[in-house]
Structures are given as C-alpha cells and as structure tokens.
Amino acid sequence: MPSNITRDITYCCRLLREGKLVGIPTETVYGLAANIHDETAIQSIFALKGRPLFNPLIVHVHHQDQVKALASQIPLAARILMDAFWPGPLTLVLPKRSEVSNLITAGKPTVAVRMPGHPFALELLRRLDFPIAAPSANPFTRISPTRAQHVADYFGNRIPAILDGGPCTVGLESTIVGFEGETPIVYRKGGLSLEVIRECVGSVRLMTRNEKAPEAPGMLLKHYSPRAKVVVSDSIPKTVQAYSGSKMGILSFSGVEQANVEIVEILSEKGDLDEAAKNLFAALHRLDEAGLEIIIAERLPDEGLGISINDRLERAGN
C-alpha cells in the first residue's frame, strides 16, 4: 500500500485544516478535497487535475442546515429532493450566497452542493467546521477513480493523504439537478436514475452538455476517458470485425460470445444495471492498463442507470 493511503480520518481532517488536499471516498467516486474557504487550496485542485477554471466544483456538506450558508434560495423542489435522496448521489445547483468563492463556482451565480452517502466522508465532514469542495480525484478527462489505489496511481505522493473507504458502492458520479424557478433541470446523468427523480418531483428538463460555460461538472463532451480509443457498439461481433488487426478489449454488460481479443470485462453477469454502474470505472481502469488500442464498449439498455452508463461511455469515446 502506498504510504499516503490511510484510514486515519483525524489525520485527514488535520491536513484539510492546514490547507492541504486529501483524496476522500464517497459512494459515487473518490474526490479530491479542499477547504472551501481556502482559495489557495482550491486553486491547487484545479492545478493538480489540470482542470479548466470555467468548470465549477461541487461543495460537500454533512447536514442540510449547512446549505443555508451556501445558497441564497432553496426551491421547494430542491427541498423535496434533499429529503428524499440525501445523503446520496444527488447534487443540487442553487443560487449562491456572495460568501461562496467565485473560484469554486467558476464565476457563476450558482453553487453545486451535495451530501455524500459514504460513512467515512460524512464522519470527516462532521469533524470539520467547514464544508469541502471535491471534484473527482483524477486528471482532467481521465477515468474516474472508484478505489483509493486509482487515486494513488494518478497522483502518487503529490497529495499527502488518500482516505481509504474501500470500493465505491455506486460507482458513477452524482446526478446533478438545477432549477429554473421550480422546474428541475438535469445537468448530469449519474448515480441517481432519472426515473426516481421524476417519481419524486414530476417532469424534468435535460440539459447535459455545455462545452464553453458548463452550469455544472460533467457537461463537457470529452470526459471519463482511457488512453485507448473507446467505440460504443450495438453489435460487438460486427465491431470486433471492423477493427480486426487492432489490439482490442471488450467491455460487456452481461457477457459476450468468445471473441479474439486481448481482454474481456463483464460489468454484471446477471444483467443488473446497478452492479454494472458500480463496476464500470474499475473495469475501464483494468482495460486501460492492458495497453490496448481499441476498447469496444457494449451499449447498455437505455433505462435506469443504463442511461447514465451510456452517457459515460459516449463521453469516453469522444
């Protein structure tokens, strides 16, 4: 185990108070955390990730009362979603208070907030007297990390500590919802399915891509990408044939007939979309480590978390 991977929450709290960055586990993916009141630390997040300053960060809290110090207004639909899904894989984009750093919000009048559903993350937040900003702990556009080792492989000892909370249980970034008045707008498809959001607040609008001034993280076209070219396929045998002669691997939903490829990763042998989501990024990491030229990814059923997984695969292929 690398020397900076730890299970010492007290130590990680001390580092955050000192203005250092810490890798933290959440139920979605691992985050790269800093004190929201320390602009030097926030700038370090952008620098370490190579993340453009126009791409806002998500603020993490441990209690709904903390949102009042961040948001100037909380629509009724937002309160309903908080009550239903926090802690959990849901981020809300709300009008911000002036005290929230424009660096965190990319100069926008809104702030993205969520309450993570991981016991280590919640305990860390309870021990701090400030919320934390925490985008995914990976270089910009690369595959999101769902294990402490993924973070260590990316950054080594360039961050002093990575809090090891085990594999992420959801495995996809949070779903991001903003509002125009009381109308919910989904900015990023994620670990909370569109169906359950609609069941809670009715119809929602989708606005999930913005290349120049994204309202929320995860809206850029290229994202979550391995080094190899990703090809999303509705027919793996035909796509394998089309790339014959290339060093290729397959990312399959529930299984694939024997194919002449280097490696096959199966997301869920029982065809469970939640299990597939949990396993997605770890499987992409393993495929990425195999030195492939082509990753052929099977398109999943366009329902439940399959919608979010397909979104990640499409962005990885751009």
CSV table of C-alpha atoms in Angstrom, one decimal:
chain,number,residue,atom,x,y,z
A,1,MET,CA,0.0,0.0,0.0
A,2,PRO,CA,1.4,3.4,-0.9
A,3,SER,CA,2.5,5.4,2.1
A,4,ASN,CA,-0.2,8.1,1.6
A,5,ILE,CA,-3.2,5.7,1.6
A,6,THR,CA,-4.6,5.8,5.1
A,7,ARG,CA,-7.8,5.1,7.1
A,8,ASP,CA,-7.0,7.8,9.7
A,9,ILE,CA,-9.8,10.3,9.5
A,10,THR,CA,-8.3,12.5,12.2
A,11,TYR,CA,-5.1,12.9,10.2
A,12,CYS,CA,-7.0,13.8,7.0
A,13,CYS,CA,-9.0,16.4,8.9
A,14,ARG,CA,-5.8,18.0,10.2
A,15,LEU,CA,-4.4,18.1,6.6
A,16,LEU,CA,-7.6,19.8,5.3
A,17,ARG,CA,-7.4,22.4,8.1
A,18,GLU,CA,-3.8,23.1,7.1
A,19,GLY,CA,-4.8,23.9,3.5
A,20,LYS,CA,-3.7,20.6,2.1
A,21,LEU,CA,-5.6,18.4,-0.5
A,22,VAL,CA,-6.9,15.0,0.6
A,23,GLY,CA,-8.3,12.1,-1.5
A,24,ILE,CA,-11.6,11.1,0.0
A,25,PRO,CA,-14.1,8.2,-0.6
A,26,THR,CA,-17.7,8.8,-1.5
A,27,GLU,CA,-20.4,6.4,-2.6
A,28,THR,CA,-20.0,7.7,-6.2
A,29,VAL,CA,-16.3,8.1,-6.9
A,30,TYR,CA,-13.2,9.3,-4.9
A,31,GLY,CA,-12.9,13.0,-4.6
A,32,LEU,CA,-10.0,15.5,-4.3
A,33,ALA,CA,-11.0,17.6,-1.3
A,34,ALA,CA,-10.1,21.0,0.0
A,35,ASN,CA,-11.5,23.6,2.5
A,36,ILE,CA,-14.0,25.8,0.6
A,37,HIS,CA,-12.7,28.9,2.5
A,38,ASP,CA,-9.1,28.4,1.4
A,39,GLU,CA,-8.7,29.8,-2.2
A,40,THR,CA,-5.1,28.6,-2.4
A,41,ALA,CA,-6.1,25.1,-1.7
A,42,ILE,CA,-9.0,25.4,-4.2
A,43,GLN,CA,-6.5,26.6,-6.8
A,44,SER,CA,-4.4,23.6,-6.1
A,45,ILE,CA,-7.3,21.3,-7.0
A,46,PHE,CA,-7.5,22.9,-10.5
A,47,ALA,CA,-3.7,22.8,-10.9
A,48,LEU,CA,-3.3,19.2,-9.9
A,49,LYS,CA,-6.1,17.9,-12.0
A,50,GLY,CA,-5.3,20.2,-15.0
A,51,ARG,CA,-9.0,21.2,-14.8
A,52,PRO,CA,-10.1,24.4,-16.6
A,53,LEU,CA,-11.2,27.2,-14.3
A,54,PHE,CA,-14.5,27.5,-16.1
A,55,ASN,CA,-15.6,24.1,-14.8
A,56,PRO,CA,-17.2,24.5,-11.4
A,57,LEU,CA,-16.6,22.3,-8.3
A,58,ILE,CA,-19.1,20.6,-6.0
A,59,VAL,CA,-19.3,21.5,-2.3
A,60,HIS,CA,-19.9,18.7,0.1
A,61,VAL,CA,-21.8,19.0,3.4
A,62,HIS,CA,-22.9,16.7,6.2
A,63,HIS,CA,-26.2,18.4,7.1
A,64,GLN,CA,-29.0,20.2,5.3
A,65,ASP,CA,-28.7,23.2,7.6
A,66,GLN,CA,-25.3,23.9,6.0
A,67,VAL,CA,-26.9,24.6,2.7
A,68,LYS,CA,-28.4,27.8,4.1
A,69,ALA,CA,-24.9,29.3,4.4
A,70,LEU,CA,-24.1,28.4,0.8
A,71,ALA,CA,-27.4,29.1,-1.1
A,72,SER,CA,-29.4,32.3,-1.1
A,73,GLN,CA,-32.5,30.5,-2.2
A,74,ILE,CA,-33.7,26.8,-2.0
A,75,PRO,CA,-36.6,26.0,-4.2
A,76,LEU,CA,-39.3,23.7,-2.9
A,77,ALA,CA,-38.4,21.0,-5.4
A,78,ALA,CA,-34.8,21.1,-4.1
A,79,ARG,CA,-36.0,20.6,-0.5
A,80,ILE,CA,-38.1,17.7,-1.7
A,81,LEU,CA,-35.1,16.1,-3.4
A,82,MET,CA,-32.9,16.7,-0.4
A,83,ASP,CA,-35.4,15.0,1.9
A,84,ALA,CA,-35.7,12.1,-0.5
A,85,PHE,CA,-32.1,11.4,-1.6
A,86,TRP,CA,-29.6,13.0,0.8
A,87,PRO,CA,-27.2,11.6,1.8
A,88,GLY,CA,-26.8,10.1,-1.6
A,89,PRO,CA,-25.6,10.5,-5.2
A,90,LEU,CA,-27.5,13.8,-5.9
A,91,THR,CA,-26.0,17.2,-6.4
A,92,LEU,CA,-28.2,20.3,-6.4
A,93,VAL,CA,-27.3,23.6,-8.2
A,94,LEU,CA,-28.7,26.5,-6.3
A,95,PRO,CA,-28.4,30.3,-6.3
A,96,LYS,CA,-25.2,31.1,-4.3
A,97,ARG,CA,-24.5,33.4,-1.4
A,98,SER,CA,-21.8,36.1,-2.0
A,99,GLU,CA,-19.6,34.4,0.6
A,100,VAL,CA,-19.1,31.4,-1.6
A,101,SER,CA,-15.8,31.8,-3.6
A,102,ASN,CA,-16.3,32.5,-7.3
A,103,LEU,CA,-13.3,30.2,-7.9
A,104,ILE,CA,-15.5,27.2,-6.7
A,105,THR,CA,-18.5,28.3,-8.8
A,106,ALA,CA,-16.4,29.3,-11.9
A,107,GLY,CA,-17.8,32.8,-11.6
A,108,LYS,CA,-21.4,31.6,-11.9
A,109,PRO,CA,-24.3,32.8,-9.7
A,110,THR,CA,-25.0,29.3,-8.6
A,111,VAL,CA,-23.3,26.7,-6.3
A,112,ALA,CA,-23.4,22.9,-6.6
A,113,VAL,CA,-24.0,21.1,-3.3
A,114,ARG,CA,-24.4,17.6,-2.2
A,115,MET,CA,-24.3,15.4,0.9
A,116,PRO,CA,-22.3,12.2,0.2
A,117,GLY,CA,-23.6,8.9,1.3
A,118,HIS,CA,-20.3,7.3,2.5
A,119,PRO,CA,-19.7,6.9,6.2
A,120,PHE,CA,-16.1,8.0,6.1
A,121,ALA,CA,-16.9,11.1,4.1
A,122,LEU,CA,-19.7,12.0,6.5
A,123,GLU,CA,-17.6,11.5,9.5
A,124,LEU,CA,-14.8,13.6,8.1
A,125,LEU,CA,-17.2,16.4,7.3
A,126,ARG,CA,-18.8,16.2,10.8
A,127,ARG,CA,-15.3,16.8,12.4
A,128,LEU,CA,-14.6,19.8,10.3
A,129,ASP,CA,-16.1,23.3,10.8
A,130,PHE,CA,-16.2,24.0,7.1
A,131,PRO,CA,-17.6,22.2,4.0
A,132,ILE,CA,-15.2,20.8,1.4
A,133,ALA,CA,-15.0,21.2,-2.4
A,134,ALA,CA,-14.3,17.9,-4.0
A,135,PRO,CA,-14.3,17.1,-7.7
A,136,SER,CA,-13.3,13.6,-8.8
A,137,ALA,CA,-9.8,12.7,-7.9
A,138,ASN,CA,-8.4,12.1,-11.4
A,139,PRO,CA,-6.6,14.2,-14.0
A,140,PHE,CA,-9.0,16.2,-16.2
A,141,THR,CA,-10.9,14.0,-18.8
A,142,ARG,CA,-9.4,10.7,-17.4
A,143,ILE,CA,-11.3,7.7,-15.9
A,144,SER,CA,-12.9,8.5,-12.6
A,145,PRO,CA,-11.4,6.7,-9.5
A,146,THR,CA,-13.5,4.2,-7.5
A,147,ARG,CA,-10.7,2.9,-5.3
A,148,ALA,CA,-8.0,4.6,-3.2
A,149,GLN,CA,-5.4,2.9,-5.4
A,150,HIS,CA,-6.8,4.5,-8.5
A,151,VAL,CA,-6.1,7.9,-6.9
A,152,ALA,CA,-2.6,6.8,-5.9
A,153,ASP,CA,-1.9,5.6,-9.4
A,154,TYR,CA,-2.9,9.0,-10.8
A,155,PHE,CA,-1.2,11.3,-8.3
A,156,GLY,CA,1.3,9.3,-6.2
A,157,ASN,CA,2.6,11.4,-3.3
A,158,ARG,CA,1.6,14.7,-4.9
A,159,ILE,CA,-1.2,14.7,-2.3
A,160,PRO,CA,-0.3,13.9,1.3
A,161,ALA,CA,-3.2,11.5,2.1
A,162,ILE,CA,-5.9,9.4,0.4
A,163,LEU,CA,-8.5,8.2,2.9
A,164,ASP,CA,-9.3,4.6,2.0
A,165,GLY,CA,-13.0,3.9,2.3
A,166,GLY,CA,-13.0,0.8,0.1
A,167,PRO,CA,-14.6,0.4,-3.4
A,168,CYS,CA,-17.3,3.0,-4.1
A,169,THR,CA,-20.7,1.4,-3.8
A,170,VAL,CA,-22.5,3.4,-6.5
A,171,GLY,CA,-19.6,3.9,-8.9
A,172,LEU,CA,-21.0,6.7,-11.0
A,173,GLU,CA,-20.7,10.4,-10.3
A,174,SER,CA,-23.8,12.1,-8.7
A,175,THR,CA,-26.7,13.2,-10.8
A,176,ILE,CA,-26.8,17.0,-10.9
A,177,VAL,CA,-30.1,18.8,-10.8
A,178,GLY,CA,-30.6,22.6,-11.1
A,179,PHE,CA,-33.7,24.7,-11.3
A,180,GLU,CA,-35.4,27.4,-13.3
A,181,GLY,CA,-37.9,28.6,-10.8
A,182,GLU,CA,-39.4,25.4,-9.6
A,183,THR,CA,-38.6,23.4,-12.8
A,184,PRO,CA,-35.9,20.8,-12.2
A,185,ILE,CA,-33.1,20.6,-14.9
A,186,VAL,CA,-30.8,17.6,-15.1
A,187,TYR,CA,-27.3,18.8,-15.9
A,188,ARG,CA,-25.6,15.5,-15.5
A,189,LYS,CA,-26.9,12.0,-15.6
A,190,GLY,CA,-25.4,10.0,-12.7
A,191,GLY,CA,-25.8,7.6,-9.9
A,192,LEU,CA,-29.5,8.5,-9.2
A,193,SER,CA,-31.7,7.5,-12.1
A,194,LEU,CA,-33.9,9.9,-14.0
A,195,GLU,CA,-36.9,7.7,-13.2
A,196,VAL,CA,-36.6,8.0,-9.5
A,197,ILE,CA,-36.2,11.8,-9.8
A,198,ARG,CA,-39.3,12.0,-11.9
A,199,GLU,CA,-41.2,9.9,-9.4
A,200,CYS,CA,-40.3,12.4,-6.7
A,201,VAL,CA,-40.7,15.8,-8.4
A,202,GLY,CA,-42.5,15.1,-11.7
A,203,SER,CA,-41.2,16.0,-15.2
A,204,VAL,CA,-37.6,17.3,-15.6
A,205,ARG,CA,-35.7,19.0,-18.4
A,206,LEU,CA,-32.4,17.6,-19.7
A,207,MET,CA,-29.5,20.0,-20.4
A,208,THR,CA,-26.4,17.8,-20.1
A,209,ARG,CA,-23.9,19.4,-22.5
A,210,ASN,CA,-22.1,22.7,-22.5
A,211,GLU,CA,-18.6,23.0,-23.8
A,212,LYS,CA,-17.9,26.7,-23.1
A,213,ALA,CA,-19.5,27.6,-19.8
A,214,PRO,CA,-20.9,24.5,-18.1
A,215,GLU,CA,-23.5,25.1,-15.4
A,216,ALA,CA,-22.2,22.1,-13.5
A,217,PRO,CA,-19.4,19.5,-13.7
A,218,GLY,CA,-19.6,16.6,-16.1
A,219,MET,CA,-21.1,18.6,-19.0
A,220,LEU,CA,-18.1,18.6,-21.3
A,221,LEU,CA,-18.2,16.3,-24.3
A,222,LYS,CA,-14.9,14.5,-23.6
A,223,HIS,CA,-14.7,13.0,-20.2
A,224,TYR,CA,-14.0,9.8,-18.3
A,225,SER,CA,-11.6,8.7,-21.0
A,226,PRO,CA,-9.0,5.9,-21.1
A,227,ARG,CA,-5.9,6.2,-23.2
A,228,ALA,CA,-7.3,3.7,-25.8
A,229,LYS,CA,-10.0,4.7,-28.3
A,230,VAL,CA,-13.4,3.8,-27.0
A,231,VAL,CA,-16.0,2.6,-29.5
A,232,VAL,CA,-19.6,2.2,-28.2
A,233,SER,CA,-21.2,-0.7,-30.0
A,234,ASP,CA,-24.7,-2.1,-30.5
A,235,SER,CA,-23.2,-5.3,-32.1
A,236,ILE,CA,-19.9,-6.4,-30.6
A,237,PRO,CA,-19.1,-9.1,-33.2
A,238,LYS,CA,-19.5,-6.6,-36.0
A,239,THR,CA,-17.4,-4.0,-34.3
A,240,VAL,CA,-14.7,-6.6,-33.5
A,241,GLN,CA,-14.6,-7.5,-37.2
A,242,ALA,CA,-14.4,-3.8,-38.2
A,243,TYR,CA,-11.3,-3.3,-36.1
A,244,SER,CA,-9.6,-6.6,-36.9
A,245,GLY,CA,-5.9,-6.4,-36.6
A,246,SER,CA,-6.0,-3.9,-33.7
A,247,LYS,CA,-5.1,-4.7,-30.1
A,248,MET,CA,-8.6,-4.6,-28.6
A,249,GLY,CA,-10.6,-5.4,-25.5
A,250,ILE,CA,-14.3,-5.6,-24.8
A,251,LEU,CA,-16.4,-4.0,-22.1
A,252,SER,CA,-19.6,-6.1,-22.0
A,253,PHE,CA,-22.8,-5.7,-20.0
A,254,SER,CA,-23.6,-9.3,-19.1
A,255,GLY,CA,-21.4,-11.5,-21.3
A,256,VAL,CA,-20.2,-11.9,-24.8
A,257,GLU,CA,-19.5,-14.8,-27.1
A,258,GLN,CA,-15.9,-15.9,-27.4
A,259,ALA,CA,-14.0,-13.2,-29.3
A,260,ASN,CA,-10.4,-13.0,-30.5
A,261,VAL,CA,-9.5,-10.0,-28.3
A,262,GLU,CA,-6.9,-9.3,-25.6
A,263,ILE,CA,-9.3,-8.9,-22.6
A,264,VAL,CA,-13.0,-9.0,-21.8
A,265,GLU,CA,-14.5,-7.2,-18.9
A,266,ILE,CA,-18.1,-8.1,-17.9
A,267,LEU,CA,-20.0,-5.5,-15.8
A,268,SER,CA,-22.7,-7.7,-14.4
A,269,GLU,CA,-23.1,-11.4,-15.3
A,270,LYS,CA,-26.7,-11.3,-14.0
A,271,GLY,CA,-27.5,-8.2,-16.1
A,272,ASP,CA,-28.0,-5.9,-13.1
A,273,LEU,CA,-27.7,-2.2,-14.1
A,274,ASP,CA,-26.8,-1.1,-10.5
A,275,GLU,CA,-24.0,-3.7,-10.4
A,276,ALA,CA,-22.8,-2.6,-13.8
A,277,ALA,CA,-22.6,1.0,-12.7
A,278,LYS,CA,-20.6,0.0,-9.6
A,279,ASN,CA,-18.1,-1.9,-11.7
A,280,LEU,CA,-17.8,0.5,-14.7
A,281,PHE,CA,-14.9,2.6,-13.9
A,282,ALA,CA,-12.8,-0.1,-12.2
A,283,ALA,CA,-13.3,-2.2,-15.4
A,284,LEU,CA,-12.2,0.7,-17.6
A,285,HIS,CA,-9.1,1.2,-15.4
A,286,ARG,CA,-8.2,-2.5,-16.0
A,287,LEU,CA,-8.8,-2.2,-19.7
A,288,ASP,CA,-6.7,1.0,-19.8
A,289,GLU,CA,-3.8,-0.8,-18.0
A,290,ALA,CA,-3.8,-3.6,-20.7
A,291,GLY,CA,-2.2,-1.3,-23.3
A,292,LEU,CA,-5.0,-1.6,-25.8
A,293,GLU,CA,-5.6,0.4,-29.0
A,294,ILE,CA,-9.3,-0.1,-29.0
A,295,ILE,CA,-11.9,-0.6,-26.3
A,296,ILE,CA,-15.2,-1.9,-27.7
A,297,ALA,CA,-18.0,-1.0,-25.2
A,298,GLU,CA,-21.4,-2.6,-25.4
A,299,ARG,CA,-24.2,-0.1,-25.3
A,300,LEU,CA,-26.4,-0.9,-22.3
A,301,PRO,CA,-30.3,-0.9,-22.1
A,302,ASP,CA,-31.4,2.7,-22.1
A,303,GLU,CA,-33.2,2.6,-18.8
A,304,GLY,CA,-32.3,3.2,-15.1
A,305,LEU,CA,-28.6,3.6,-14.6
A,306,GLY,CA,-28.0,2.2,-18.1
A,307,ILE,CA,-28.8,5.8,-19.3
A,308,SER,CA,-26.0,7.2,-17.1
A,309,ILE,CA,-23.6,4.4,-18.0
A,310,ASN,CA,-24.2,5.0,-21.8
A,311,ASP,CA,-23.6,8.7,-21.2
A,312,ARG,CA,-20.2,7.9,-19.6
A,313,LEU,CA,-19.2,5.6,-22.5
A,314,GLU,CA,-20.2,8.1,-25.1
A,315,ARG,CA,-18.1,10.8,-23.5
A,316,ALA,CA,-15.2,8.4,-23.1
A,317,GLY,CA,-15.4,7.8,-26.8
A,318,ASN,CA,-15.1,11.5,-27.8
